[in-house]
Amino acid sequence: MKAIYVNEAWCLGCHLCEYMCAFANSGETDMVRALKGPIHPRIRVEDGENDVHFAVNCRHCRDAVCVKGCIAGALRREGNGVVVIDREKCVGCFTCVALCPYGAIMPDGEGKAAQKCALCTDNLAGEPSCAANCPNRAIVFEDRG
Amino acid sequence: MRYVLIGNSTAATFALEGIRAVDREGSVVIVSKEERPAYGRPLISYVLGGKISPERAAYRPADFYERMNAEVLLGDPAIRLDPAAREVHLASGKVLPYDKLLVATGSHPAIPPIKGLETVEKKFTFMTMEDALALGREAAGKRVLVVGAGLIGLKCAEGLTGTAKSITVADLCDRVLPNVLDAPAAAIVRRVAEAHGVSFRLGDGTERFEGNTAYFKSGARTEFDLAVIAAGVRPATELVREAGGATDRGILVNERQETSLPDVYAAGDVCESFDICTKRSRVLAILPNAAMQGDCAGRNMAGGKASFLNAMPVNAVGLFGSHIVTAGAYEGESYTEGEGDRYKRLFYADNALRGFILVNCIEGAGIYTSLLRDGVPLDEVDFERLKHGPSLAAFPRLVRERKLTRRQ
């Protein structure tokens, strides 16, 4: 399946992907309005020592431990391989947060439910917005198996 | 191939999915003592609290059993297992022949032998949706005594706030959630629960009941209208035990989830697993473990080759707006930080993370869990960085690249 992959050698640490993710998932058409106040992106950029930067979002694992751990049956794998969360079913226990080895699922802005990347299949962005807008192609959306 | 699954909660659901990942053809019959399709069992406290409807607690979509081509017999408990004849006998008298059987019967509430318990007019346990609905019908405006300050007792107490007139949680242990929290973390949870109107009587055993009065070892007494007995659980091993299968506290299984009886598998809270953190076989009655065991059992029942080798305790729970994640064993040296309602303690020994307790600082906790599950040597990561917060930046570049540049 096509998924997000990152190349940390090319990541500038600009955090633009976080803003584009928050905008794409805001449901707003106006970027200024979407990004007012603290943002709650589903991708996060880690800034390490020695100018190391890289973005992390859901790996859509074949054997997704978050799906197994979900107490509500809110997390599931779609036929196309994308791991999605039904936020109407999520009760915010955050067992998924306790299990994800990538730190790629997190409480949403209100802290009441979990949120995660669904490769922009759950918004109107089309192609994943983080990859489409990465200025240095450090984030790509492609099929590596 | 005829598959029979006894039980219809997490382990059986994942076993059904595991079977169908391998075998689309064989017949599957699921036997449940409960009257409703699978629901997220821990969600009963949210139903009690009026946060969700019982329908919204459904564990799978309405067409799940049809899509999985499985027959479900609700409200008809299995009462006997005949491994020689390969048959399961149900309470209704129905007899189900099987080629492969899964026992996923979960637990029974443990009822402590407290004197006079039979004189309590209104007493409840808190294991099933029916328990939650029955308690919800009775609790409004009542004084409730919850016996047991573990996960079940506290989630029940949380569900009752707002409707019950008063809630008192009693436990022989001197702190809440004694199985998963240390004293400072327990103090935080107790404080937030108290702020939501819950009273505690901790470190004081419930000695006897006389009708609606509980007498404690200290001599104190509490009047109540309803009592909830939340004093732990015991694995429902009786079917396998009475059929001659090996059991200890739970049913004993190997890494393929096979019991000692031929073609009989077990998964979920009813069976033991080898805990990689304490290095011993024990019952790990947590939902992710049930799912992993169920998946493994189902695949093997259908002829696949699956092993479940990395069982470990991981608990995540929200209580009164606070969020707690714990995992592993609390031994060795520890690193602690915290302020106010935020608390973190990491336990480490012999170059490995052994366990952790996080209260209200849970983001990225799964990275810590992966250090435990994968047994990552601490000298291969930047542990100083990890102490301050979970991050992939603390891993060596090559390890990180494997995680982020390949399909997982």
mmCIF file of C-alpha atoms in Angstrom, chain B residues 36-239:
data_model
loop_
_atom_site.group_PDB
_atom_site.id
_atom_site.type_symbol
_atom_site.label_atom_id
_atom_site.label_comp_id
_atom_site.label_asym_id
_atom_site.label_seq_id
_atom_site.Cartn_x
_atom_site.Cartn_y
_atom_site.Cartn_z
ATOM 1 C CA ARG B 36 -25.964 -9.498 23.539
ATOM 2 C CA PRO B 37 -23.351 -9.397 20.780
ATOM 3 C CA ALA B 38 -19.766 -8.609 21.806
ATOM 4 C CA TYR B 39 -19.272 -5.225 23.439
ATOM 5 C CA GLY B 40 -16.162 -3.498 24.715
ATOM 6 C CA ARG B 41 -16.245 -4.899 28.215
ATOM 7 C CA PRO B 42 -14.400 -1.988 29.863
ATOM 8 C CA LEU B 43 -17.012 0.322 28.338
ATOM 9 C CA ILE B 44 -19.618 -0.706 30.900
ATOM 10 C CA SER B 45 -18.422 2.070 33.218
ATOM 11 C CA TYR B 46 -19.044 4.601 30.449
ATOM 12 C CA VAL B 47 -22.552 3.190 29.993
ATOM 13 C CA LEU B 48 -23.121 3.398 33.744
ATOM 14 C CA GLY B 49 -21.966 7.017 33.666
ATOM 15 C CA GLY B 50 -24.368 7.814 30.825
ATOM 16 C CA LYS B 51 -21.465 8.797 28.554
ATOM 17 C CA ILE B 52 -22.417 6.258 25.876
ATOM 18 C CA SER B 53 -25.406 4.070 25.085
ATOM 19 C CA PRO B 54 -25.154 0.273 25.357
ATOM 20 C CA GLU B 55 -25.513 0.171 21.556
ATOM 21 C CA ARG B 56 -22.476 2.413 21.115
ATOM 22 C CA ALA B 57 -20.440 -0.032 23.185
ATOM 23 C CA ALA B 58 -20.730 -2.665 20.409
ATOM 24 C CA TYR B 59 -17.264 -4.078 19.807
ATOM 25 C CA ARG B 60 -17.825 -4.717 16.116
ATOM 26 C CA PRO B 61 -20.287 -3.433 13.465
ATOM 27 C CA ALA B 62 -23.771 -4.971 13.346
ATOM 28 C CA ASP B 63 -23.001 -7.102 10.271
ATOM 29 C CA PHE B 64 -19.811 -8.538 11.796
ATOM 30 C CA TYR B 65 -20.946 -12.124 12.446
ATOM 31 C CA GLU B 66 -22.632 -12.329 9.076
ATOM 32 C CA ARG B 67 -19.526 -11.007 7.343
ATOM 33 C CA MET B 68 -17.405 -13.519 9.295
ATOM 34 C CA ASN B 69 -19.870 -16.289 8.452
ATOM 35 C CA ALA B 70 -20.226 -17.268 12.107
ATOM 36 C CA GLU B 71 -23.241 -18.496 14.015
ATOM 37 C CA VAL B 72 -23.724 -16.974 17.479
ATOM 38 C CA LEU B 73 -25.673 -18.703 20.231
ATOM 39 C CA LEU B 74 -26.505 -16.049 22.818
ATOM 40 C CA GLY B 75 -27.653 -16.681 26.378
ATOM 41 C CA ASP B 76 -26.761 -20.358 26.307
ATOM 42 C CA PRO B 77 -23.698 -21.047 28.454
ATOM 43 C CA ALA B 78 -21.437 -24.029 27.892
ATOM 44 C CA ILE B 79 -21.650 -26.278 30.950
ATOM 45 C CA ARG B 80 -19.473 -29.249 30.054
ATOM 46 C CA LEU B 81 -16.621 -30.100 27.774
ATOM 47 C CA ASP B 82 -16.093 -33.683 26.607
ATOM 48 C CA PRO B 83 -12.643 -33.780 25.011
ATOM 49 C CA ALA B 84 -12.815 -37.504 24.197
ATOM 50 C CA ALA B 85 -16.038 -37.140 22.195
ATOM 51 C CA ARG B 86 -15.003 -33.628 21.044
ATOM 52 C CA GLU B 87 -18.264 -32.136 22.168
ATOM 53 C CA VAL B 88 -19.407 -29.095 24.099
ATOM 54 C CA HIS B 89 -22.628 -29.357 26.092
ATOM 55 C CA LEU B 90 -24.727 -26.226 26.538
ATOM 56 C CA ALA B 91 -27.174 -25.337 29.299
ATOM 57 C CA SER B 92 -30.062 -25.697 26.850
ATOM 58 C CA GLY B 93 -29.134 -29.342 26.265
ATOM 59 C CA LYS B 94 -27.676 -28.578 22.869
ATOM 60 C CA VAL B 95 -24.505 -30.528 22.035
ATOM 61 C CA LEU B 96 -21.928 -28.992 19.700
ATOM 62 C CA PRO B 97 -19.327 -31.223 18.031
ATOM 63 C CA TYR B 98 -15.986 -29.558 17.262
ATOM 64 C CA ASP B 99 -12.745 -30.182 15.473
ATOM 65 C CA LYS B 100 -11.050 -27.167 17.099
ATOM 66 C CA LEU B 101 -12.295 -25.531 20.265
ATOM 67 C CA LEU B 102 -11.461 -22.194 21.874
ATOM 68 C CA VAL B 103 -12.160 -21.595 25.544
ATOM 69 C CA ALA B 104 -12.370 -17.841 26.072
ATOM 70 C CA THR B 105 -14.638 -17.765 29.079
ATOM 71 C CA GLY B 106 -12.959 -14.826 30.834
ATOM 72 C CA SER B 107 -13.400 -14.374 34.573
ATOM 73 C CA HIS B 108 -15.976 -14.486 37.308
ATOM 74 C CA PRO B 109 -16.135 -11.707 39.865
ATOM 75 C CA ALA B 110 -14.363 -12.843 43.030
ATOM 76 C CA ILE B 111 -16.687 -12.684 46.020
ATOM 77 C CA PRO B 112 -14.724 -12.378 49.251
ATOM 78 C CA PRO B 113 -16.033 -14.375 52.205
ATOM 79 C CA ILE B 114 -17.230 -11.388 54.230
ATOM 80 C CA LYS B 115 -19.500 -12.321 57.112
ATOM 81 C CA GLY B 116 -23.103 -11.300 56.600
ATOM 82 C CA LEU B 117 -22.750 -10.570 52.894
ATOM 83 C CA GLU B 118 -25.945 -12.562 52.371
ATOM 84 C CA THR B 119 -27.835 -10.068 54.538
ATOM 85 C CA VAL B 120 -27.085 -7.201 52.132
ATOM 86 C CA GLU B 121 -30.296 -6.667 50.267
ATOM 87 C CA LYS B 122 -28.947 -4.908 47.182
ATOM 88 C CA LYS B 123 -25.566 -6.051 46.039
ATOM 89 C CA PHE B 124 -23.986 -5.967 42.612
ATOM 90 C CA THR B 125 -20.900 -7.048 40.763
ATOM 91 C CA PHE B 126 -19.468 -5.051 37.864
ATOM 92 C CA MET B 127 -18.360 -7.356 35.055
ATOM 93 C CA THR B 128 -21.047 -7.334 32.396
ATOM 94 C CA MET B 129 -23.275 -4.904 30.561
ATOM 95 C CA GLU B 130 -26.257 -6.370 32.431
ATOM 96 C CA ASP B 131 -24.461 -5.610 35.725
ATOM 97 C CA ALA B 132 -23.943 -1.999 34.636
ATOM 98 C CA LEU B 133 -27.538 -1.567 33.473
ATOM 99 C CA ALA B 134 -28.935 -3.122 36.652
ATOM 100 C CA LEU B 135 -26.727 -0.924 38.832
ATOM 101 C CA GLY B 136 -27.654 2.147 36.782
ATOM 102 C CA ARG B 137 -31.371 1.466 37.307
ATOM 103 C CA GLU B 138 -30.946 1.347 41.079
ATOM 104 C CA ALA B 139 -28.161 3.785 41.931
ATOM 105 C CA ALA B 140 -29.778 7.190 41.392
ATOM 106 C CA GLY B 141 -29.945 9.089 44.667
ATOM 107 C CA LYS B 142 -28.543 6.160 46.649
ATOM 108 C CA ARG B 143 -25.593 5.752 48.991
ATOM 109 C CA VAL B 144 -23.243 3.284 47.332
ATOM 110 C CA LEU B 145 -20.458 1.299 48.964
ATOM 111 C CA VAL B 146 -17.880 -0.072 46.547
ATOM 112 C CA VAL B 147 -15.771 -2.846 48.044
ATOM 113 C CA GLY B 148 -12.457 -2.797 46.197
ATOM 114 C CA ALA B 149 -10.307 0.138 45.039
ATOM 115 C CA GLY B 150 -8.877 -1.633 41.998
ATOM 116 C CA LEU B 151 -9.592 -0.779 38.397
ATOM 117 C CA ILE B 152 -13.107 -2.239 38.409
ATOM 118 C CA GLY B 153 -14.063 -0.538 41.667
ATOM 119 C CA LEU B 154 -12.738 2.871 40.666
ATOM 120 C CA LYS B 155 -14.233 2.796 37.157
ATOM 121 C CA CYS B 156 -17.531 1.814 38.752
ATOM 122 C CA ALA B 157 -17.236 4.693 41.246
ATOM 123 C CA GLU B 158 -16.493 7.090 38.405
ATOM 124 C CA GLY B 159 -19.552 5.864 36.519
ATOM 125 C CA LEU B 160 -21.711 6.473 39.591
ATOM 126 C CA THR B 161 -20.623 10.074 40.232
ATOM 127 C CA GLY B 162 -23.386 12.420 39.248
ATOM 128 C CA THR B 163 -26.204 9.940 39.920
ATOM 129 C CA ALA B 164 -25.473 8.283 43.271
ATOM 130 C CA LYS B 165 -26.080 10.339 46.420
ATOM 131 C CA SER B 166 -22.742 9.285 47.862
ATOM 132 C CA ILE B 167 -19.969 6.855 46.950
ATOM 133 C CA THR B 168 -17.592 5.246 49.402
ATOM 134 C CA VAL B 169 -14.786 3.039 48.134
ATOM 135 C CA ALA B 170 -13.308 0.646 50.686
ATOM 136 C CA ASP B 171 -10.205 -1.499 50.387
ATOM 137 C CA LEU B 172 -7.992 -3.438 52.706
ATOM 138 C CA CYS B 173 -5.016 -1.958 50.885
ATOM 139 C CA ASP B 174 -3.963 1.530 51.928
ATOM 140 C CA ARG B 175 -3.985 2.980 48.419
ATOM 141 C CA VAL B 176 -6.070 2.949 45.248
ATOM 142 C CA LEU B 177 -5.134 0.800 42.226
ATOM 143 C CA PRO B 178 -2.576 -1.110 44.307
ATOM 144 C CA ASN B 179 -1.790 -3.512 41.465
ATOM 145 C CA VAL B 180 -0.651 -0.804 39.068
ATOM 146 C CA LEU B 181 0.289 2.324 41.041
ATOM 147 C CA ASP B 182 2.921 3.203 43.610
ATOM 148 C CA ALA B 183 2.016 5.380 46.593
ATOM 149 C CA PRO B 184 2.627 8.846 45.043
ATOM 150 C CA ALA B 185 0.661 8.006 41.879
ATOM 151 C CA ALA B 186 -2.141 6.472 43.922
ATOM 152 C CA ALA B 187 -2.286 9.627 46.035
ATOM 153 C CA ILE B 188 -2.907 11.712 42.901
ATOM 154 C CA VAL B 189 -5.707 9.435 41.710
ATOM 155 C CA ARG B 190 -7.269 9.397 45.157
ATOM 156 C CA ARG B 191 -7.121 13.198 45.273
ATOM 157 C CA VAL B 192 -8.842 13.659 41.902
ATOM 158 C CA ALA B 193 -11.469 11.078 42.823
ATOM 159 C CA GLU B 194 -12.138 12.882 46.095
ATOM 160 C CA ALA B 195 -12.441 16.143 44.199
ATOM 161 C CA HIS B 196 -15.269 14.424 42.290
ATOM 162 C CA GLY B 197 -17.044 13.533 45.499
ATOM 163 C CA VAL B 198 -15.825 9.980 46.102
ATOM 164 C CA SER B 199 -14.983 9.062 49.721
ATOM 165 C CA PHE B 200 -12.424 6.437 50.611
ATOM 166 C CA ARG B 201 -11.939 4.017 53.437
ATOM 167 C CA LEU B 202 -8.532 2.546 52.665
ATOM 168 C CA GLY B 203 -6.297 0.286 54.707
ATOM 169 C CA ASP B 204 -9.350 -0.991 56.517
ATOM 170 C CA GLY B 205 -10.863 -4.388 55.845
ATOM 171 C CA THR B 206 -14.603 -4.868 55.489
ATOM 172 C CA GLU B 207 -15.192 -7.250 58.386
ATOM 173 C CA ARG B 208 -18.913 -7.922 58.232
ATOM 174 C CA PHE B 209 -22.229 -6.715 56.967
ATOM 175 C CA GLU B 210 -25.455 -6.414 58.870
ATOM 176 C CA GLY B 211 -28.046 -5.584 56.262
ATOM 177 C CA ASN B 212 -27.169 -2.144 54.976
ATOM 178 C CA THR B 213 -24.341 -1.481 57.393
ATOM 179 C CA ALA B 214 -20.715 -2.395 56.783
ATOM 180 C CA TYR B 215 -18.442 -2.806 59.796
ATOM 181 C CA PHE B 216 -14.729 -2.336 59.281
ATOM 182 C CA LYS B 217 -11.765 -3.804 61.116
ATOM 183 C CA SER B 218 -10.965 -0.391 62.615
ATOM 184 C CA GLY B 219 -14.382 -0.347 64.234
ATOM 185 C CA ALA B 220 -15.728 2.250 61.833
ATOM 186 C CA ARG B 221 -19.007 1.590 60.066
ATOM 187 C CA THR B 222 -20.694 2.818 56.904
ATOM 188 C CA GLU B 223 -24.392 2.837 56.110
ATOM 189 C CA PHE B 224 -25.281 2.304 52.476
ATOM 190 C CA ASP B 225 -28.197 1.506 50.195
ATOM 191 C CA LEU B 226 -26.316 -0.544 47.584
ATOM 192 C CA ALA B 227 -23.065 -2.456 47.708
ATOM 193 C CA VAL B 228 -20.864 -3.192 44.711
ATOM 194 C CA ILE B 229 -18.431 -6.050 45.208
ATOM 195 C CA ALA B 230 -15.367 -5.248 43.111
ATOM 196 C CA ALA B 231 -12.809 -7.347 44.921
ATOM 197 C CA GLY B 232 -11.052 -8.815 41.920
ATOM 198 C CA VAL B 233 -11.787 -11.637 39.524
ATOM 199 C CA ARG B 234 -11.065 -15.322 39.187
ATOM 200 C CA PRO B 235 -10.498 -16.995 35.829
ATOM 201 C CA ALA B 236 -13.452 -19.115 34.644
ATOM 202 C CA THR B 237 -11.326 -22.245 34.223
ATOM 203 C CA GLU B 238 -13.964 -24.790 35.283
ATOM 204 C CA LEU B 239 -14.803 -26.227 31.836
#
